[in-house]
Amino acid sequence: MGYVRGLTCRSCAASYPPEALHACEFCFGPLDVEYDYEALRSNVSRASIAAGPFNIWRYADLLPASAAGAVNLGAGFTPLVRADRLGAELGLGELWVKDDTRNPTGSFKDRVVSVALTKARELGLKVAACASTGNLANAVAAHAAQAGMESVVFIPSDLEAVKVLTTAVFGGQVIAVDGNYDDVNRLCSELSGERPDWAFVNVNVRPYYSEGSKTLAFEVAEQLGWTLPDHVVVPIASGCQLTRIDKGFRELVEVGLVEPHPVRISGAQAEGCSPVAKAFADRADAIRPVRPSTIAKSLAIGDPADGWHALEIVRRTGGAIGAVNDDEIIEGIRLLARTEGIFAETAGGVTVATLAKLAAAGLVRDDERVVVYVTGNGLKTVESLVDRVGPTATIAPSLDAAFEALDGLALA
Ligand SMILES: [Zn+2]
């Protein structure tokens, strides 16, 4: 927190103190956290970071809340896995998977919520709240429980049963809304005006919340020996995560922790909710909201708050944005599982399947060092695999039956 200068409007550059604000008073533009990069460059080193805990708080100097008293379930410092078998299938050279299925509640949302609720407590906000497609609900309910805060999460009523159960178990309030995520998000924006002492993590403390995603960039750079990759592939829901990964890489250069190196940033969407991919394909100068219909519910945001910013970053860095259909998403999940032993939720299937598509089109190249972000655990969306995977055979408990079943299989 010591290095935060304040909040700055991304559109008109107006400055604000670091309070519970999320939009510019003049132009309603989004607000970003600004740091004293001069001081960071003098005081933060690879060694000072390496001496920190093995979670996101090792990067506390580059986060907008204090590590002392952090709301912390241990999010972050997840494995960066060298994925040679997946890379070979896709015709890629050096491929890495950032395996964020390993977080406390099974998704990258633990990173952003840890930062958001830490800041919320610093600001004296009493109740943790959010609008969620599921993963955020899990993370808010769990972190609030650990912090002894009350929580109220709002979700679309058609959410996967697993995500509802794995939120409600933490004992907070779960309000299911008959509407899609965009309806739920609008409701929370309205409510946040009526409940000023609640921390709606992705509304009134959004500038702080979003900063948590920078750790996805910090960790990759540190795990690659303090170097930057050539190309990263990131799922797009609101677009926020992609914008913060870009900010994270640029900040590492700014404070002198890595050598400057161009990082191409590509995005992945589900065809059933692909407003940013469509704008990219159409070379459009605006993003047209859509009504989502996809099994990748954690990415089903039809009116993405940071969609335009994400699109600009992809264009600036020379990346691409692809979209994949529901069958391709399932194939993406299975491909990652059978090549690397990592079980991703549908959003991970979107990202892996999009990587495959971009690689086949030559947009991700075999001479690049590539990182694909897998951001949620497959146990959250098992419903998508029902009737798709199951036993190879069901047999009687006898050797004869076993031989009969195994005879037809090409086994060593
Ligand atoms: Zn402004």
PDB file of N, CA, C and O in Angstrom, residues 150-180:
ATOM      1  N   GLU A 150     -19.200 -10.721   6.943  1.00  0.00           N
ATOM      2  CA  GLU A 150     -20.420 -11.225   6.322  1.00  0.00           C
ATOM      3  C   GLU A 150     -20.250 -11.160   4.806  1.00  0.00           C
ATOM      4  O   GLU A 150     -19.524 -10.315   4.286  1.00  0.00           O
ATOM      5  N   SER A 151     -20.954 -12.063   4.093  1.00  0.00           N
ATOM      6  CA  SER A 151     -20.891 -11.980   2.628  1.00  0.00           C
ATOM      7  C   SER A 151     -22.273 -12.170   2.022  1.00  0.00           C
ATOM      8  O   SER A 151     -23.118 -12.886   2.569  1.00  0.00           O
ATOM      9  N   VAL A 152     -22.487 -11.472   0.913  1.00  0.00           N
ATOM     10  CA  VAL A 152     -23.725 -11.595   0.153  1.00  0.00           C
ATOM     11  C   VAL A 152     -23.322 -11.682  -1.320  1.00  0.00           C
ATOM     12  O   VAL A 152     -22.782 -10.720  -1.874  1.00  0.00           O
ATOM     13  N   VAL A 153     -23.521 -12.855  -1.932  1.00  0.00           N
ATOM     14  CA  VAL A 153     -23.148 -12.975  -3.339  1.00  0.00           C
ATOM     15  C   VAL A 153     -24.395 -13.156  -4.192  1.00  0.00           C
ATOM     16  O   VAL A 153     -25.336 -13.844  -3.801  1.00  0.00           O
ATOM     17  N   PHE A 154     -24.383 -12.506  -5.324  1.00  0.00           N
ATOM     18  CA  PHE A 154     -25.501 -12.549  -6.266  1.00  0.00           C
ATOM     19  C   PHE A 154     -25.060 -13.329  -7.499  1.00  0.00           C
ATOM     20  O   PHE A 154     -23.996 -13.038  -8.080  1.00  0.00           O
ATOM     21  N   ILE A 155     -25.865 -14.324  -7.868  1.00  0.00           N
ATOM     22  CA  ILE A 155     -25.515 -15.198  -9.000  1.00  0.00           C
ATOM     23  C   ILE A 155     -26.720 -15.364  -9.921  1.00  0.00           C
ATOM     24  O   ILE A 155     -27.859 -15.250  -9.468  1.00  0.00           O
ATOM     25  N   PRO A 156     -26.487 -15.673 -11.203  1.00  0.00           N
ATOM     26  CA  PRO A 156     -27.613 -16.049 -12.066  1.00  0.00           C
ATOM     27  C   PRO A 156     -28.211 -17.365 -11.561  1.00  0.00           C
ATOM     28  O   PRO A 156     -27.470 -18.261 -11.141  1.00  0.00           O
ATOM     29  N   SER A 157     -29.527 -17.500 -11.591  1.00  0.00           N
ATOM     30  CA  SER A 157     -30.166 -18.678 -10.981  1.00  0.00           C
ATOM     31  C   SER A 157     -29.915 -19.958 -11.777  1.00  0.00           C
ATOM     32  O   SER A 157     -30.176 -21.049 -11.281  1.00  0.00           O
ATOM     33  N   ASP A 158     -29.384 -19.853 -13.000  1.00  0.00           N
ATOM     34  CA  ASP A 158     -29.129 -21.081 -13.786  1.00  0.00           C
ATOM     35  C   ASP A 158     -27.683 -21.565 -13.666  1.00  0.00           C
ATOM     36  O   ASP A 158     -27.224 -22.379 -14.457  1.00  0.00           O
ATOM     37  N   LEU A 159     -26.977 -21.089 -12.631  1.00  0.00           N
ATOM     38  CA  LEU A 159     -25.559 -21.449 -12.490  1.00  0.00           C
ATOM     39  C   LEU A 159     -25.376 -22.945 -12.241  1.00  0.00           C
ATOM     40  O   LEU A 159     -26.275 -23.605 -11.726  1.00  0.00           O
ATOM     41  N   GLU A 160     -24.178 -23.475 -12.574  1.00  0.00           N
ATOM     42  CA  GLU A 160     -23.872 -24.875 -12.297  1.00  0.00           C
ATOM     43  C   GLU A 160     -24.104 -25.183 -10.816  1.00  0.00           C
ATOM     44  O   GLU A 160     -23.665 -24.428  -9.945  1.00  0.00           O
ATOM     45  N   ALA A 161     -24.758 -26.318 -10.532  1.00  0.00           N
ATOM     46  CA  ALA A 161     -25.087 -26.685  -9.145  1.00  0.00           C
ATOM     47  C   ALA A 161     -23.839 -26.737  -8.268  1.00  0.00           C
ATOM     48  O   ALA A 161     -23.864 -26.328  -7.101  1.00  0.00           O
ATOM     49  N   VAL A 162     -22.742 -27.216  -8.836  1.00  0.00           N
ATOM     50  CA  VAL A 162     -21.512 -27.332  -8.039  1.00  0.00           C
ATOM     51  C   VAL A 162     -21.056 -25.963  -7.541  1.00  0.00           C
ATOM     52  O   VAL A 162     -20.625 -25.810  -6.396  1.00  0.00           O
ATOM     53  N   LYS A 163     -21.162 -24.959  -8.404  1.00  0.00           N
ATOM     54  CA  LYS A 163     -20.682 -23.635  -7.997  1.00  0.00           C
ATOM     55  C   LYS A 163     -21.588 -23.021  -6.933  1.00  0.00           C
ATOM     56  O   LYS A 163     -21.123 -22.252  -6.095  1.00  0.00           O
ATOM     57  N   VAL A 164     -22.862 -23.356  -6.948  1.00  0.00           N
ATOM     58  CA  VAL A 164     -23.767 -22.862  -5.910  1.00  0.00           C
ATOM     59  C   VAL A 164     -23.440 -23.532  -4.570  1.00  0.00           C
ATOM     60  O   VAL A 164     -23.286 -22.863  -3.542  1.00  0.00           O
ATOM     61  N   LEU A 165     -23.296 -24.851  -4.593  1.00  0.00           N
ATOM     62  CA  LEU A 165     -22.984 -25.595  -3.369  1.00  0.00           C
ATOM     63  C   LEU A 165     -21.654 -25.160  -2.771  1.00  0.00           C
ATOM     64  O   LEU A 165     -21.537 -24.972  -1.558  1.00  0.00           O
ATOM     65  N   THR A 166     -20.652 -24.994  -3.644  1.00  0.00           N
ATOM     66  CA  THR A 166     -19.312 -24.681  -3.145  1.00  0.00           C
ATOM     67  C   THR A 166     -19.190 -23.209  -2.757  1.00  0.00           C
ATOM     68  O   THR A 166     -18.141 -22.789  -2.283  1.00  0.00           O
ATOM     69  N   THR A 167     -20.237 -22.456  -2.945  1.00  0.00           N
ATOM     70  CA  THR A 167     -20.306 -21.098  -2.386  1.00  0.00           C
ATOM     71  C   THR A 167     -21.068 -21.128  -1.074  1.00  0.00           C
ATOM     72  O   THR A 167     -20.596 -20.636  -0.041  1.00  0.00           O
ATOM     73  N   ALA A 168     -22.252 -21.747  -1.107  1.00  0.00           N
ATOM     74  CA  ALA A 168     -23.139 -21.721   0.062  1.00  0.00           C
ATOM     75  C   ALA A 168     -22.509 -22.403   1.276  1.00  0.00           C
ATOM     76  O   ALA A 168     -22.799 -22.042   2.415  1.00  0.00           O
ATOM     77  N   VAL A 169     -21.620 -23.373   1.027  1.00  0.00           N
ATOM     78  CA  VAL A 169     -21.039 -24.111   2.146  1.00  0.00           C
ATOM     79  C   VAL A 169     -20.267 -23.205   3.103  1.00  0.00           C
ATOM     80  O   VAL A 169     -20.127 -23.502   4.282  1.00  0.00           O
ATOM     81  N   PHE A 170     -19.800 -22.058   2.613  1.00  0.00           N
ATOM     82  CA  PHE A 170     -19.010 -21.167   3.470  1.00  0.00           C
ATOM     83  C   PHE A 170     -19.879 -20.336   4.408  1.00  0.00           C
ATOM     84  O   PHE A 170     -19.368 -19.567   5.221  1.00  0.00           O
ATOM     85  N   GLY A 171     -21.200 -20.473   4.295  1.00  0.00           N
ATOM     86  CA  GLY A 171     -22.072 -19.902   5.308  1.00  0.00           C
ATOM     87  C   GLY A 171     -22.551 -18.477   5.069  1.00  0.00           C
ATOM     88  O   GLY A 171     -23.290 -17.938   5.888  1.00  0.00           O
ATOM     89  N   GLY A 172     -22.125 -17.865   3.956  1.00  0.00           N
ATOM     90  CA  GLY A 172     -22.622 -16.522   3.654  1.00  0.00           C
ATOM     91  C   GLY A 172     -23.985 -16.580   2.977  1.00  0.00           C
ATOM     92  O   GLY A 172     -24.593 -17.653   2.845  1.00  0.00           O
ATOM     93  N   GLN A 173     -24.465 -15.432   2.562  1.00  0.00           N
ATOM     94  CA  GLN A 173     -25.757 -15.368   1.868  1.00  0.00           C
ATOM     95  C   GLN A 173     -25.532 -15.540   0.365  1.00  0.00           C
ATOM     96  O   GLN A 173     -24.625 -14.939  -0.207  1.00  0.00           O
ATOM     97  N   VAL A 174     -26.363 -16.361  -0.258  1.00  0.00           N
ATOM     98  CA  VAL A 174     -26.304 -16.555  -1.710  1.00  0.00           C
ATOM     99  C   VAL A 174     -27.667 -16.180  -2.283  1.00  0.00           C
ATOM    100  O   VAL A 174     -28.677 -16.804  -1.948  1.00  0.00           O
ATOM    101  N   ILE A 175     -27.689 -15.154  -3.120  1.00  0.00           N
ATOM    102  CA  ILE A 175     -28.946 -14.699  -3.713  1.00  0.00           C
ATOM    103  C   ILE A 175     -28.927 -15.065  -5.199  1.00  0.00           C
ATOM    104  O   ILE A 175     -28.111 -14.539  -5.958  1.00  0.00           O
ATOM    105  N   ALA A 176     -29.821 -15.991  -5.588  1.00  0.00           N
ATOM    106  CA  ALA A 176     -29.921 -16.398  -6.999  1.00  0.00           C
ATOM    107  C   ALA A 176     -30.929 -15.486  -7.698  1.00  0.00           C
ATOM    108  O   ALA A 176     -32.051 -15.312  -7.227  1.00  0.00           O
ATOM    109  N   VAL A 177     -30.492 -14.896  -8.785  1.00  0.00           N
ATOM    110  CA  VAL A 177     -31.307 -13.910  -9.506  1.00  0.00           C
ATOM    111  C   VAL A 177     -31.791 -14.527 -10.822  1.00  0.00           C
ATOM    112  O   VAL A 177     -30.976 -15.087 -11.573  1.00  0.00           O
ATOM    113  N   ASP A 178     -33.077 -14.428 -11.083  1.00  0.00           N
ATOM    114  CA  ASP A 178     -33.601 -14.926 -12.363  1.00  0.00           C
ATOM    115  C   ASP A 178     -33.208 -13.949 -13.470  1.00  0.00           C
ATOM    116  O   ASP A 178     -33.940 -13.008 -13.778  1.00  0.00           O
ATOM    117  N   GLY A 179     -32.057 -14.182 -14.048  1.00  0.00           N
ATOM    118  CA  GLY A 179     -31.536 -13.305 -15.089  1.00  0.00           C
ATOM    119  C   GLY A 179     -30.144 -13.784 -15.432  1.00  0.00           C
ATOM    120  O   GLY A 179     -29.625 -14.704 -14.796  1.00  0.00           O
ATOM    121  N   ASN A 180     -29.524 -13.191 -16.459  1.00  0.00           N
ATOM    122  CA  ASN A 180     -28.153 -13.581 -16.787  1.00  0.00           C
ATOM    123  C   ASN A 180     -27.165 -12.710 -16.004  1.00  0.00           C
ATOM    124  O   ASN A 180     -27.553 -11.847 -15.221  1.00  0.00           O
TER     125      ASN A 180
END
